[in-house]
mmCIF file of C-alpha atoms and ligand atoms in Angstrom:
data_model
loop_
_atom_site.group_PDB
_atom_site.id
_atom_site.type_symbol
_atom_site.label_atom_id
_atom_site.label_comp_id
_atom_site.label_asym_id
_atom_site.label_seq_id
_atom_site.Cartn_x
_atom_site.Cartn_y
_atom_site.Cartn_z
ATOM 1 C CA UNK A 1371 -18.875 -9.895 -6.328
ATOM 2 C CA UNK A 1372 -16.614 -8.347 -8.922
ATOM 3 C CA UNK A 1373 -16.689 -4.558 -9.279
ATOM 4 C CA UNK A 1374 -15.694 -2.885 -12.552
ATOM 5 C CA UNK A 1375 -15.207 0.824 -13.028
ATOM 6 C CA UNK A 1376 -14.959 1.874 -16.637
ATOM 7 C CA UNK A 1377 -13.657 5.348 -17.487
ATOM 8 C CA UNK A 1378 -15.412 7.149 -14.628
ATOM 9 C CA UNK A 1379 -15.404 10.934 -14.722
ATOM 10 C CA UNK A 1380 -16.860 13.248 -12.099
ATOM 11 C CA UNK A 1381 -16.555 16.995 -11.880
ATOM 12 C CA UNK A 1382 -18.391 19.000 -9.239
ATOM 13 C CA UNK A 1383 -19.886 22.216 -10.613
ATOM 14 C CA UNK A 1384 -18.618 24.105 -7.555
ATOM 15 C CA UNK A 1385 -15.029 23.011 -8.132
ATOM 16 C CA UNK A 1386 -12.508 23.928 -10.863
ATOM 17 C CA UNK A 1387 -10.671 20.629 -10.803
ATOM 18 C CA UNK A 1388 -11.930 17.210 -11.864
ATOM 19 C CA UNK A 1389 -12.610 15.066 -8.779
ATOM 20 C CA UNK A 1390 -12.353 11.736 -10.609
ATOM 21 C CA UNK A 1391 -10.581 11.756 -13.950
ATOM 22 C CA UNK A 1392 -11.032 8.742 -16.252
ATOM 23 C CA UNK A 1393 -10.717 6.074 -13.608
ATOM 24 C CA UNK A 1394 -10.889 2.461 -14.795
ATOM 25 C CA UNK A 1395 -10.212 -0.541 -12.618
ATOM 26 C CA UNK A 1396 -11.420 -3.996 -11.728
ATOM 27 C CA UNK A 1397 -11.849 -5.368 -8.235
ATOM 28 C CA UNK A 1398 -12.011 -9.139 -8.247
ATOM 29 C CA UNK A 1399 -14.610 -11.112 -6.354
ATOM 30 C CA UNK A 1400 -13.433 -11.561 -2.761
ATOM 31 C CA UNK A 1401 -10.604 -9.061 -3.042
ATOM 32 C CA UNK A 1402 -9.718 -6.405 -0.480
ATOM 33 C CA UNK A 1403 -8.855 -3.367 -2.560
ATOM 34 C CA UNK A 1404 -7.451 -0.252 -0.924
ATOM 35 C CA UNK A 1405 -7.771 3.235 -2.437
ATOM 36 C CA UNK A 1406 -4.748 5.170 -1.205
ATOM 37 C CA UNK A 1407 -3.899 8.806 -1.787
ATOM 38 C CA UNK A 1408 -3.622 12.228 -0.189
ATOM 39 C CA UNK A 1409 -6.668 14.167 0.931
ATOM 40 C CA UNK A 1410 -8.705 15.476 -1.999
ATOM 41 C CA UNK A 1411 -7.434 12.961 -4.588
ATOM 42 C CA UNK A 1412 -10.913 11.576 -5.295
ATOM 43 C CA UNK A 1413 -11.103 8.462 -3.102
ATOM 44 C CA UNK A 1414 -14.420 9.271 -1.422
ATOM 45 C CA UNK A 1415 -16.006 10.470 -4.652
ATOM 46 C CA UNK A 1416 -15.048 7.213 -6.390
ATOM 47 C CA UNK A 1417 -16.470 5.212 -3.501
ATOM 48 C CA UNK A 1418 -19.684 7.252 -3.395
ATOM 49 C CA UNK A 1419 -20.181 6.560 -7.082
ATOM 50 C CA UNK A 1420 -19.837 2.819 -6.412
ATOM 51 C CA UNK A 1421 -22.407 3.197 -3.621
ATOM 52 C CA UNK A 1422 -24.787 5.171 -5.815
ATOM 53 C CA UNK A 1423 -24.617 8.280 -3.659
ATOM 54 C CA UNK A 1424 -23.029 10.255 -6.479
ATOM 55 C CA UNK A 1425 -23.674 9.985 -10.217
ATOM 56 C CA UNK A 1426 -20.720 10.014 -12.621
ATOM 57 C CA UNK A 1427 -20.683 12.529 -15.484
ATOM 58 C CA UNK A 1428 -19.616 9.676 -17.736
ATOM 59 C CA UNK A 1429 -18.396 6.109 -17.498
ATOM 60 C CA UNK A 1430 -19.874 2.890 -16.241
ATOM 61 C CA UNK A 1431 -19.996 0.912 -12.987
ATOM 62 C CA UNK A 1432 -20.692 -2.816 -12.895
ATOM 63 C CA UNK A 1433 -21.187 -5.054 -9.877
ATOM 64 C CA UNK A 1434 -20.861 -8.606 -11.078
ATOM 65 C CA UNK A 1435 -22.395 -8.508 -14.553
ATOM 66 C CA UNK A 1436 -25.011 -5.923 -13.575
ATOM 67 C CA UNK A 1437 -24.654 -2.359 -14.831
ATOM 68 C CA UNK A 1438 -25.490 -0.361 -11.707
ATOM 69 C CA UNK A 1439 -24.323 3.047 -12.925
ATOM 70 C CA UNK A 1440 -27.751 4.621 -12.527
ATOM 71 C CA UNK A 1441 -29.316 2.311 -9.934
ATOM 72 C CA UNK A 1442 -30.462 3.695 -6.583
ATOM 73 C CA UNK A 1443 -28.130 2.909 -3.653
ATOM 74 C CA UNK A 1444 -30.637 0.475 -2.141
ATOM 75 C CA UNK A 1445 -30.667 -1.631 -5.302
ATOM 76 C CA UNK A 1446 -26.888 -2.141 -5.427
ATOM 77 C CA UNK A 1447 -26.369 -4.499 -2.488
ATOM 78 C CA UNK A 1448 -23.426 -2.546 -1.198
ATOM 79 C CA UNK A 1449 -22.875 -1.551 2.440
ATOM 80 C CA UNK A 1450 -20.876 1.476 3.440
ATOM 81 C CA UNK A 1451 -18.981 1.995 6.693
ATOM 82 C CA UNK A 1452 -17.927 5.584 7.281
ATOM 83 C CA UNK A 1453 -15.574 7.267 9.683
ATOM 84 C CA UNK A 1454 -18.554 8.961 11.302
ATOM 85 C CA UNK A 1455 -21.087 6.198 11.442
ATOM 86 C CA UNK A 1456 -24.602 7.122 12.527
ATOM 87 C CA UNK A 1457 -25.824 5.021 15.436
ATOM 88 C CA UNK A 1458 -28.636 5.402 17.922
ATOM 89 C CA UNK A 1459 -27.026 6.035 21.307
ATOM 90 C CA UNK A 1460 -30.163 5.286 23.290
ATOM 91 C CA UNK A 1461 -30.658 1.859 21.671
ATOM 92 C CA UNK A 1462 -28.721 -1.260 22.607
ATOM 93 C CA UNK A 1463 -25.891 -2.655 20.510
ATOM 94 C CA UNK A 1464 -28.255 -5.433 19.414
ATOM 95 C CA UNK A 1465 -30.907 -2.972 18.273
ATOM 96 C CA UNK A 1466 -28.373 -0.919 16.364
ATOM 97 C CA UNK A 1467 -27.053 -3.938 14.479
ATOM 98 C CA UNK A 1468 -30.577 -5.259 13.881
ATOM 99 C CA UNK A 1469 -31.819 -1.950 12.545
ATOM 100 C CA UNK A 1470 -31.328 -2.643 8.799
ATOM 101 C CA UNK A 1471 -33.015 -6.041 9.264
ATOM 102 C CA UNK A 1472 -36.032 -4.603 11.036
ATOM 103 C CA UNK A 1473 -36.632 -2.478 7.971
ATOM 104 C CA UNK A 1474 -36.627 -5.674 5.878
ATOM 105 C CA UNK A 1475 -39.393 -7.142 8.085
ATOM 106 C CA UNK A 1476 -37.563 -10.404 8.816
ATOM 107 C CA UNK A 1477 -38.802 -12.766 11.542
ATOM 108 C CA UNK A 1478 -37.559 -12.287 15.084
ATOM 109 C CA UNK A 1479 -35.640 -15.582 15.020
ATOM 110 C CA UNK A 1480 -33.947 -14.712 11.751
ATOM 111 C CA UNK A 1481 -32.913 -11.309 13.023
ATOM 112 C CA UNK A 1482 -31.579 -12.849 16.240
ATOM 113 C CA UNK A 1483 -29.521 -15.359 14.295
ATOM 114 C CA UNK A 1484 -28.020 -12.849 11.877
ATOM 115 C CA UNK A 1485 -27.162 -10.335 14.587
ATOM 116 C CA UNK A 1486 -25.544 -13.040 16.710
ATOM 117 C CA UNK A 1487 -23.480 -14.281 13.772
ATOM 118 C CA UNK A 1488 -22.270 -10.822 12.778
ATOM 119 C CA UNK A 1489 -21.506 -9.880 16.390
ATOM 120 C CA UNK A 1490 -19.528 -13.091 16.870
ATOM 121 C CA UNK A 1491 -17.390 -12.454 13.801
ATOM 122 C CA UNK A 1492 -16.347 -8.991 15.006
ATOM 123 C CA UNK A 1493 -16.056 -10.153 18.612
ATOM 124 C CA UNK A 1494 -18.783 -8.146 20.318
ATOM 125 C CA UNK A 1495 -21.176 -10.971 21.212
ATOM 126 C CA UNK A 1496 -20.891 -10.059 24.892
ATOM 127 C CA UNK A 1497 -21.941 -6.439 24.275
ATOM 128 C CA UNK A 1498 -25.289 -6.981 22.586
ATOM 129 C CA UNK A 1499 -27.415 -5.970 25.553
ATOM 130 C CA UNK A 1500 -25.372 -2.915 26.372
ATOM 131 C CA UNK A 1501 -26.575 0.546 25.461
ATOM 132 C CA UNK A 1502 -24.633 1.941 22.509
ATOM 133 C CA UNK A 1503 -23.805 4.959 24.637
ATOM 134 C CA UNK A 1504 -21.700 2.734 26.892
ATOM 135 C CA UNK A 1505 -19.371 1.221 24.314
ATOM 136 C CA UNK A 1506 -15.830 2.461 23.621
ATOM 137 C CA UNK A 1507 -14.663 3.948 20.312
ATOM 138 C CA UNK A 1508 -13.179 0.671 19.103
ATOM 139 C CA UNK A 1509 -16.266 -1.306 20.089
ATOM 140 C CA UNK A 1510 -18.471 1.249 18.333
ATOM 141 C CA UNK A 1511 -16.516 0.712 15.153
ATOM 142 C CA UNK A 1512 -17.099 -3.045 15.475
ATOM 143 C CA UNK A 1513 -20.818 -2.427 15.919
ATOM 144 C CA UNK A 1514 -20.740 -0.436 12.689
ATOM 145 C CA UNK A 1515 -18.988 -3.324 10.924
ATOM 146 C CA UNK A 1516 -21.525 -5.820 12.258
ATOM 147 C CA UNK A 1517 -24.394 -3.612 11.145
ATOM 148 C CA UNK A 1518 -22.912 -3.434 7.647
ATOM 149 C CA UNK A 1519 -22.487 -7.210 7.619
ATOM 150 C CA UNK A 1520 -26.067 -8.169 8.494
ATOM 151 C CA UNK A 1521 -27.218 -6.667 5.251
ATOM 152 C CA UNK A 1522 -25.178 -9.368 3.489
ATOM 153 C CA UNK A 1523 -23.863 -6.939 0.953
ATOM 154 C CA UNK A 1524 -22.118 -8.081 -2.161
ATOM 155 C CA UNK A 1525 -19.556 -5.351 -1.638
ATOM 156 C CA UNK A 1526 -18.360 -3.570 1.498
ATOM 157 C CA UNK A 1527 -17.317 0.033 1.068
ATOM 158 C CA UNK A 1528 -15.241 1.412 3.944
ATOM 159 C CA UNK A 1529 -14.275 5.062 3.828
ATOM 160 C CA UNK A 1530 -11.492 5.751 6.342
ATOM 161 C CA UNK A 1531 -13.409 3.842 9.022
ATOM 162 C CA UNK A 1532 -10.468 3.824 11.441
ATOM 163 C CA UNK A 1533 -9.147 7.351 11.109
ATOM 164 C CA UNK A 1534 -10.843 8.707 14.238
ATOM 165 C CA UNK A 1535 -9.389 6.010 16.488
ATOM 166 C CA UNK A 1536 -6.132 6.178 18.431
ATOM 167 C CA UNK A 1537 -3.066 4.496 16.956
ATOM 168 C CA UNK A 1538 -3.154 1.273 18.938
ATOM 169 C CA UNK A 1539 -6.830 0.638 18.317
ATOM 170 C CA UNK A 1540 -6.411 1.339 14.626
ATOM 171 C CA UNK A 1541 -3.805 -1.371 14.297
ATOM 172 C CA UNK A 1542 -5.954 -3.794 16.267
ATOM 173 C CA UNK A 1543 -9.085 -3.121 14.232
ATOM 174 C CA UNK A 1544 -7.306 -3.324 10.937
ATOM 175 C CA UNK A 1545 -6.157 -6.818 11.891
ATOM 176 C CA UNK A 1546 -9.784 -7.655 12.588
ATOM 177 C CA UNK A 1547 -10.949 -6.271 9.264
ATOM 178 C CA UNK A 1548 -8.334 -8.462 7.640
ATOM 179 C CA UNK A 1549 -9.662 -11.452 9.581
ATOM 180 C CA UNK A 1550 -13.257 -10.558 8.755
ATOM 181 C CA UNK A 1551 -12.237 -10.468 5.120
ATOM 182 C CA UNK A 1552 -10.509 -13.847 5.334
ATOM 183 C CA UNK A 1553 -13.528 -15.428 7.014
ATOM 184 C CA UNK A 1554 -16.248 -13.961 4.826
ATOM 185 C CA UNK A 1555 -14.292 -13.688 1.547
ATOM 186 C CA UNK A 1556 -16.373 -10.660 0.730
ATOM 187 C CA UNK A 1557 -15.307 -7.986 -1.698
ATOM 188 C CA UNK A 1558 -14.106 -4.963 0.249
ATOM 189 C CA UNK A 1559 -13.115 -1.520 -0.959
ATOM 190 C CA UNK A 1560 -11.213 0.294 1.763
ATOM 191 C CA UNK A 1561 -10.262 3.966 1.520
ATOM 192 C CA UNK A 1562 -7.341 5.448 3.437
ATOM 193 C CA UNK A 1563 -4.748 8.197 3.185
ATOM 194 C CA UNK A 1564 -2.454 6.175 5.456
ATOM 195 C CA UNK A 1565 0.052 4.218 3.406
ATOM 196 C CA UNK A 1566 0.975 1.900 6.254
ATOM 197 C CA UNK A 1567 -2.680 0.952 6.718
ATOM 198 C CA UNK A 1568 -2.945 0.395 2.969
ATOM 199 C CA UNK A 1569 0.138 -1.819 2.884
ATOM 200 C CA UNK A 1570 -0.987 -3.994 5.768
ATOM 201 C CA UNK A 1571 -4.605 -4.421 4.634
ATOM 202 C CA UNK A 1572 -4.728 -4.529 0.882
ATOM 203 C CA UNK A 1573 -4.610 -7.499 -1.437
ATOM 204 C CA UNK A 1574 -4.153 -4.731 -3.949
ATOM 205 C CA UNK A 1575 -3.662 -1.010 -3.676
ATOM 206 C CA UNK A 1576 -4.807 1.709 -6.045
ATOM 207 C CA UNK A 1577 -2.662 4.797 -5.552
ATOM 208 C CA UNK A 1578 -4.513 7.964 -6.581
ATOM 209 C CA UNK A 1579 -3.487 11.576 -7.057
ATOM 210 C CA UNK A 1580 -5.563 14.472 -8.362
ATOM 211 C CA UNK A 1581 -8.412 12.261 -9.477
ATOM 212 C CA UNK A 1582 -6.211 9.877 -11.448
ATOM 213 C CA UNK A 1583 -4.893 6.396 -10.814
ATOM 214 C CA UNK A 1584 -1.115 6.510 -10.422
ATOM 215 C CA UNK A 1585 -0.587 2.793 -9.973
ATOM 216 C CA UNK A 1586 -2.496 -0.334 -9.144
ATOM 217 C CA UNK A 1587 -0.870 -3.462 -7.802
ATOM 218 C CA UNK A 1588 -0.009 -5.557 -4.792
ATOM 219 C CA UNK A 1589 1.538 -3.811 -1.767
ATOM 220 C CA UNK A 1590 4.889 -5.241 -2.904
ATOM 221 C CA UNK A 1591 4.411 -3.837 -6.420
ATOM 222 C CA UNK A 1592 3.769 -0.302 -5.270
ATOM 223 C CA UNK A 1593 6.560 -0.423 -2.689
ATOM 224 C CA UNK A 1594 9.309 -2.136 -4.668
ATOM 225 C CA UNK A 1595 8.309 -1.186 -8.219
ATOM 226 C CA UNK A 1596 6.760 2.271 -8.133
ATOM 227 C CA UNK A 1597 5.622 3.312 -11.607
ATOM 228 C CA UNK A 1598 6.380 6.969 -11.027
ATOM 229 C CA UNK A 1599 7.886 9.524 -8.657
ATOM 230 C CA UNK A 1600 4.555 10.241 -6.998
ATOM 231 C CA UNK A 1601 4.095 6.622 -5.904
ATOM 232 C CA UNK A 1602 7.764 6.336 -4.904
ATOM 233 C CA UNK A 1603 7.387 9.376 -2.661
ATOM 234 C CA UNK A 1604 3.974 8.597 -1.241
ATOM 235 C CA UNK A 1605 4.465 4.941 -0.357
ATOM 236 C CA UNK A 1606 6.974 4.055 2.360
ATOM 237 C CA UNK A 1607 7.952 5.757 5.619
ATOM 238 C CA UNK A 1608 10.398 7.363 5.771
ATOM 239 C CA UNK A 1609 10.186 8.350 2.108
ATOM 240 C CA UNK A 1610 12.546 7.186 -0.594
ATOM 241 C CA UNK A 1611 15.716 9.249 -1.019
ATOM 242 C CA UNK A 1612 15.277 10.924 -4.420
ATOM 243 C CA UNK A 1613 17.825 13.243 -6.075
ATOM 244 C CA UNK A 1614 18.009 15.073 -9.395
ATOM 245 C CA UNK A 1615 20.625 13.601 -11.693
ATOM 246 C CA UNK A 1616 21.782 13.417 -15.305
ATOM 247 C CA UNK A 1617 22.810 10.452 -17.400
ATOM 248 C CA UNK A 1618 26.408 10.918 -18.614
ATOM 249 C CA UNK A 1619 28.828 9.006 -20.781
ATOM 250 C CA UNK A 1620 31.567 7.184 -18.865
ATOM 251 C CA UNK A 1621 34.149 4.606 -19.905
ATOM 252 C CA UNK A 1622 32.297 3.766 -23.101
ATOM 253 C CA UNK A 1623 29.088 3.236 -21.128
ATOM 254 C CA UNK A 1624 26.739 5.417 -19.125
ATOM 255 C CA UNK A 1625 26.619 6.577 -15.537
ATOM 256 C CA UNK A 1626 24.301 8.598 -13.333
ATOM 257 C CA UNK A 1627 25.766 11.960 -12.383
ATOM 258 C CA UNK A 1628 24.213 13.135 -9.136
ATOM 259 C CA UNK A 1629 26.483 16.185 -8.827
ATOM 260 C CA UNK A 1630 29.526 15.394 -6.711
ATOM 261 C CA UNK A 1631 28.716 11.720 -6.987
ATOM 262 C CA UNK A 1632 28.459 9.303 -9.880
ATOM 263 C CA UNK A 1633 26.784 5.928 -9.765
ATOM 264 C CA UNK A 1634 26.498 3.147 -12.336
ATOM 265 C CA UNK A 1635 23.327 2.712 -14.412
ATOM 266 C CA UNK A 1636 21.851 -0.592 -13.205
ATOM 267 C CA UNK A 1637 21.059 -3.201 -15.835
ATOM 268 C CA UNK A 1638 17.297 -2.860 -15.438
ATOM 269 C CA UNK A 1639 17.358 0.599 -17.068
ATOM 270 C CA UNK A 1640 18.359 -0.323 -20.631
ATOM 271 C CA UNK A 1641 16.664 2.625 -22.314
ATOM 272 C CA UNK A 1642 18.287 5.650 -20.649
ATOM 273 C CA UNK A 1643 20.412 7.866 -22.857
ATOM 274 C CA UNK A 1644 23.265 10.318 -22.388
ATOM 275 C CA UNK A 1645 22.102 13.797 -21.430
ATOM 276 C CA UNK A 1646 18.767 12.611 -20.059
ATOM 277 C CA UNK A 1647 17.557 14.390 -16.909
ATOM 278 C CA UNK A 1648 16.450 11.813 -14.343
ATOM 279 C CA UNK A 1649 15.578 11.347 -10.703
ATOM 280 C CA UNK A 1650 17.684 8.749 -8.884
ATOM 281 C CA UNK A 1651 16.112 7.047 -5.889
ATOM 282 C CA UNK A 1652 16.948 4.560 -3.166
ATOM 283 C CA UNK A 1653 14.870 3.516 -0.161
ATOM 284 C CA UNK A 1654 16.267 4.239 3.319
ATOM 285 C CA UNK A 1655 16.010 0.521 4.159
ATOM 286 C CA UNK A 1656 18.027 -0.478 1.099
ATOM 287 C CA UNK A 1657 21.167 1.551 1.746
ATOM 288 C CA UNK A 1658 24.148 -0.425 3.064
ATOM 289 C CA UNK A 1659 25.773 1.406 5.956
ATOM 290 C CA UNK A 1660 29.259 0.790 7.307
ATOM 291 C CA UNK A 1661 31.570 2.649 9.676
ATOM 292 C CA UNK A 1662 34.586 1.338 7.752
ATOM 293 C CA UNK A 1663 35.469 2.451 4.217
ATOM 294 C CA UNK A 1664 35.256 0.122 1.227
ATOM 295 C CA UNK A 1665 35.992 0.477 -2.469
ATOM 296 C CA UNK A 1666 32.504 1.163 -3.802
ATOM 297 C CA UNK A 1667 31.159 2.993 -0.753
ATOM 298 C CA UNK A 1668 30.497 6.734 -0.643
ATOM 299 C CA UNK A 1669 32.097 8.367 2.421
ATOM 300 C CA UNK A 1670 30.050 10.658 4.631
ATOM 301 C CA UNK A 1671 29.222 11.645 8.160
ATOM 302 C CA UNK A 1672 26.279 11.000 10.482
ATOM 303 C CA UNK A 1673 24.403 14.241 11.031
ATOM 304 C CA UNK A 1674 21.231 13.285 12.898
ATOM 305 C CA UNK A 1675 19.657 10.200 14.475
ATOM 306 C CA UNK A 1676 15.978 9.573 15.144
ATOM 307 C CA UNK A 1677 14.757 6.579 17.083
ATOM 308 C CA UNK A 1678 11.886 4.626 15.534
ATOM 309 C CA UNK A 1679 11.563 1.989 18.250
ATOM 310 C CA UNK A 1680 13.083 -1.200 16.902
ATOM 311 C CA UNK A 1681 14.816 0.749 14.167
ATOM 312 C CA UNK A 1682 16.560 4.093 13.847
ATOM 313 C CA UNK A 1683 16.597 6.645 11.042
ATOM 314 C CA UNK A 1684 20.134 7.885 10.532
ATOM 315 C CA UNK A 1685 20.765 10.950 8.372
ATOM 316 C CA UNK A 1686 24.107 10.813 6.625
ATOM 317 C CA UNK A 1687 25.674 13.736 4.763
ATOM 318 C CA UNK A 1688 27.583 12.301 1.795
ATOM 319 C CA UNK A 1689 28.688 13.996 -1.445
ATOM 320 C CA UNK A 1690 26.843 17.107 -0.273
ATOM 321 C CA UNK A 1691 23.519 15.271 -0.013
ATOM 322 C CA UNK A 1692 21.515 14.192 2.997
ATOM 323 C CA UNK A 1693 20.618 10.492 2.895
ATOM 324 C CA UNK A 1694 18.027 8.913 5.163
ATOM 325 C CA UNK A 1695 19.177 5.426 6.182
ATOM 326 C CA UNK A 1696 17.169 2.933 8.250
ATOM 327 C CA UNK A 1697 19.199 0.765 10.595
ATOM 328 C CA UNK A 1698 18.520 -1.658 13.416
ATOM 329 C CA UNK A 1699 18.105 0.274 16.667
ATOM 330 C CA UNK A 1700 20.734 -1.860 18.365
ATOM 331 C CA UNK A 1701 23.481 -0.883 15.934
ATOM 332 C CA UNK A 1702 25.703 1.602 17.747
ATOM 333 C CA UNK A 1703 25.743 4.850 15.761
ATOM 334 C CA UNK A 1704 26.672 8.325 16.980
ATOM 335 C CA UNK A 1705 26.391 11.796 15.565
ATOM 336 C CA UNK A 1706 29.563 12.941 13.842
ATOM 337 C CA UNK A 1707 30.956 9.486 13.140
ATOM 338 C CA UNK A 1708 32.093 8.613 9.646
ATOM 339 C CA UNK A 1709 29.697 6.557 7.587
ATOM 340 C CA UNK A 1710 30.154 4.759 4.287
ATOM 341 C CA UNK A 1711 27.130 4.175 2.098
ATOM 342 C CA UNK A 1712 26.747 1.574 -0.606
ATOM 343 C CA UNK A 1713 23.895 1.438 -3.094
ATOM 344 C CA UNK A 1714 23.145 -1.932 -4.600
ATOM 345 C CA UNK A 1715 22.105 -1.840 -8.266
ATOM 346 C CA UNK A 1716 18.926 -3.873 -7.623
ATOM 347 C CA UNK A 1717 17.581 -1.328 -5.164
ATOM 348 C CA UNK A 1718 18.081 1.732 -7.365
ATOM 349 C CA UNK A 1719 15.139 3.536 -8.971
ATOM 350 C CA UNK A 1720 15.383 5.892 -11.951
ATOM 351 C CA UNK A 1721 12.573 8.126 -13.143
ATOM 352 C CA UNK A 1722 12.433 10.438 -16.115
ATOM 353 C CA UNK A 1723 12.702 13.967 -14.717
ATOM 354 C CA UNK A 1724 10.072 15.414 -17.071
ATOM 355 C CA UNK A 1725 7.357 12.755 -17.029
ATOM 356 C CA UNK A 1726 8.152 11.344 -13.591
ATOM 357 C CA UNK A 1727 7.686 7.835 -15.025
ATOM 358 C CA UNK A 1728 9.856 4.931 -13.971
ATOM 359 C CA UNK A 1729 12.573 4.029 -16.459
ATOM 360 C CA UNK A 1730 12.748 0.417 -15.301
ATOM 361 C CA UNK A 1731 12.160 -2.262 -17.887
ATOM 362 C CA UNK A 1732 9.416 -4.362 -16.377
ATOM 363 C CA UNK A 1733 6.055 -5.691 -17.383
ATOM 364 C CA UNK A 1734 3.346 -3.167 -16.649
ATOM 365 C CA UNK A 1735 1.072 -4.308 -13.812
ATOM 366 C CA UNK A 1736 -2.147 -5.765 -15.125
ATOM 367 C CA UNK A 1737 -5.530 -4.487 -14.034
ATOM 368 C CA UNK A 1738 -6.547 -7.765 -12.493
HETATM 369 P P1 ADP B 1343 -10.646 12.265 -0.909
HETATM 370 O O1 ADP B 1343 -11.732 11.371 -0.393
HETATM 371 O O2 ADP B 1343 -9.584 11.539 -1.652
HETATM 372 O O3 ADP B 1343 -10.083 13.145 0.147
HETATM 373 P P2 ADP B 1343 -12.794 13.541 -2.379
HETATM 374 O O4 ADP B 1343 -13.308 12.510 -3.288
HETATM 375 O O5 ADP B 1343 -13.581 13.842 -1.156
HETATM 376 O O6 ADP B 1343 -11.276 13.247 -2.014
HETATM 377 O O7 ADP B 1343 -12.657 14.924 -3.189
HETATM 378 C C1 ADP B 1343 -12.077 14.993 -4.475
HETATM 379 C C2 ADP B 1343 -12.174 16.430 -4.972
HETATM 380 O O8 ADP B 1343 -13.514 16.756 -5.221
HETATM 381 C C3 ADP B 1343 -11.642 17.466 -3.994
HETATM 382 O O9 ADP B 1343 -11.008 18.470 -4.725
HETATM 383 C C4 ADP B 1343 -12.898 17.978 -3.330
HETATM 384 O O10 ADP B 1343 -12.722 19.300 -2.909
HETATM 385 C C5 ADP B 1343 -13.911 17.881 -4.437
HETATM 386 N N1 ADP B 1343 -15.268 17.619 -3.938
HETATM 387 C C6 ADP B 1343 -15.682 16.527 -3.260
HETATM 388 N N2 ADP B 1343 -16.994 16.606 -2.977
HETATM 389 C C7 ADP B 1343 -17.429 17.782 -3.486
HETATM 390 C C8 ADP B 1343 -18.700 18.449 -3.527
HETATM 391 N N3 ADP B 1343 -19.796 17.902 -3.000
HETATM 392 N N4 ADP B 1343 -18.746 19.646 -4.143
HETATM 393 C C9 ADP B 1343 -17.643 20.208 -4.695
HETATM 394 N N5 ADP B 1343 -16.433 19.639 -4.695
HETATM 395 C C10 ADP B 1343 -16.320 18.453 -4.099
HETATM 396 MG MG1 MG B 1344 -12.393 11.148 1.611
#
């Protein structure tokens, strides 16, 4: 079912700041939409308003064509999966999953069928007779997913459901949520503060900060075409290299003066003007690294190396700045060696220093 949020505003009386500030967005039927942002940016509040657990001060929420803004949670056909799910430890896995159905007074056969189906999809069919107390953390999370599924919600709301699990299990379960989504084609809203989780799960990502939407788009959009400095910084690990710079006149054209280093203005920034204060950015993965000098490369020296498993993060001091560069782990690099960095025009980002907005000429991402 499609979910539309129209100009939602929520301020808690106890708080000075606005928790959700004029948020509008559309989640298409069958889409897995991730809300991504730092703690306190309004993700949970937005989700609780969709669930009906919190009332907006103003704005409208639609599920499908129904205006649900003031409907009770039980009348919205949404199911929520939280980080701290409430289960009954003394009951079996089966009884826990069946619980919402028992309330609906379905027949025994119907309940059996629905529980079996849901358990099969999340891969816990063999655990149904076990006491909930005896399942592991990852299995418990699957039980919670199955219990949400038997209610056949039109929309799944998942608020950081994986954040209490260890790293390996998180990755495994997020693959299963992705599979669950592919099999059921249900609409899922998934909240996380973990940008890697957001990138791997989302059909689309909404990046939020301080109650406001910063950008909405595909994982590729927010990674390769950040609309502003906040998104550029928040998405991607390690973070984008970003330096203060000024646009200067040079050879009848313009260049970016980074202080001790000038770089050309790439063609996709047609509207910058001389004297403009900007932020110049390049992702660590996009920098070309060479031990040997070349004409357009900036000379520097390797200062620090951190292993990232299959890759390594190499910190290079060049033109007085420290650049983070991601390289294949097998490339031999040592501290103190000379390094030559090249920045390809296509991988350069420029943001206005005052507004923080991207200066790239590109179509704005649509809300659908
Ligand atoms: P997130 O889920 O992104 O971490 P929340 O939606 O929980 O953020 O919170 C957004 C803002 O609203 C925060 O500043 C938080 O302190 C505030 N807030 C959330 N719930 C309440 C509440 N019940 N009373 C007062 N302030 C709240
Ligand atoms: Mg939260």
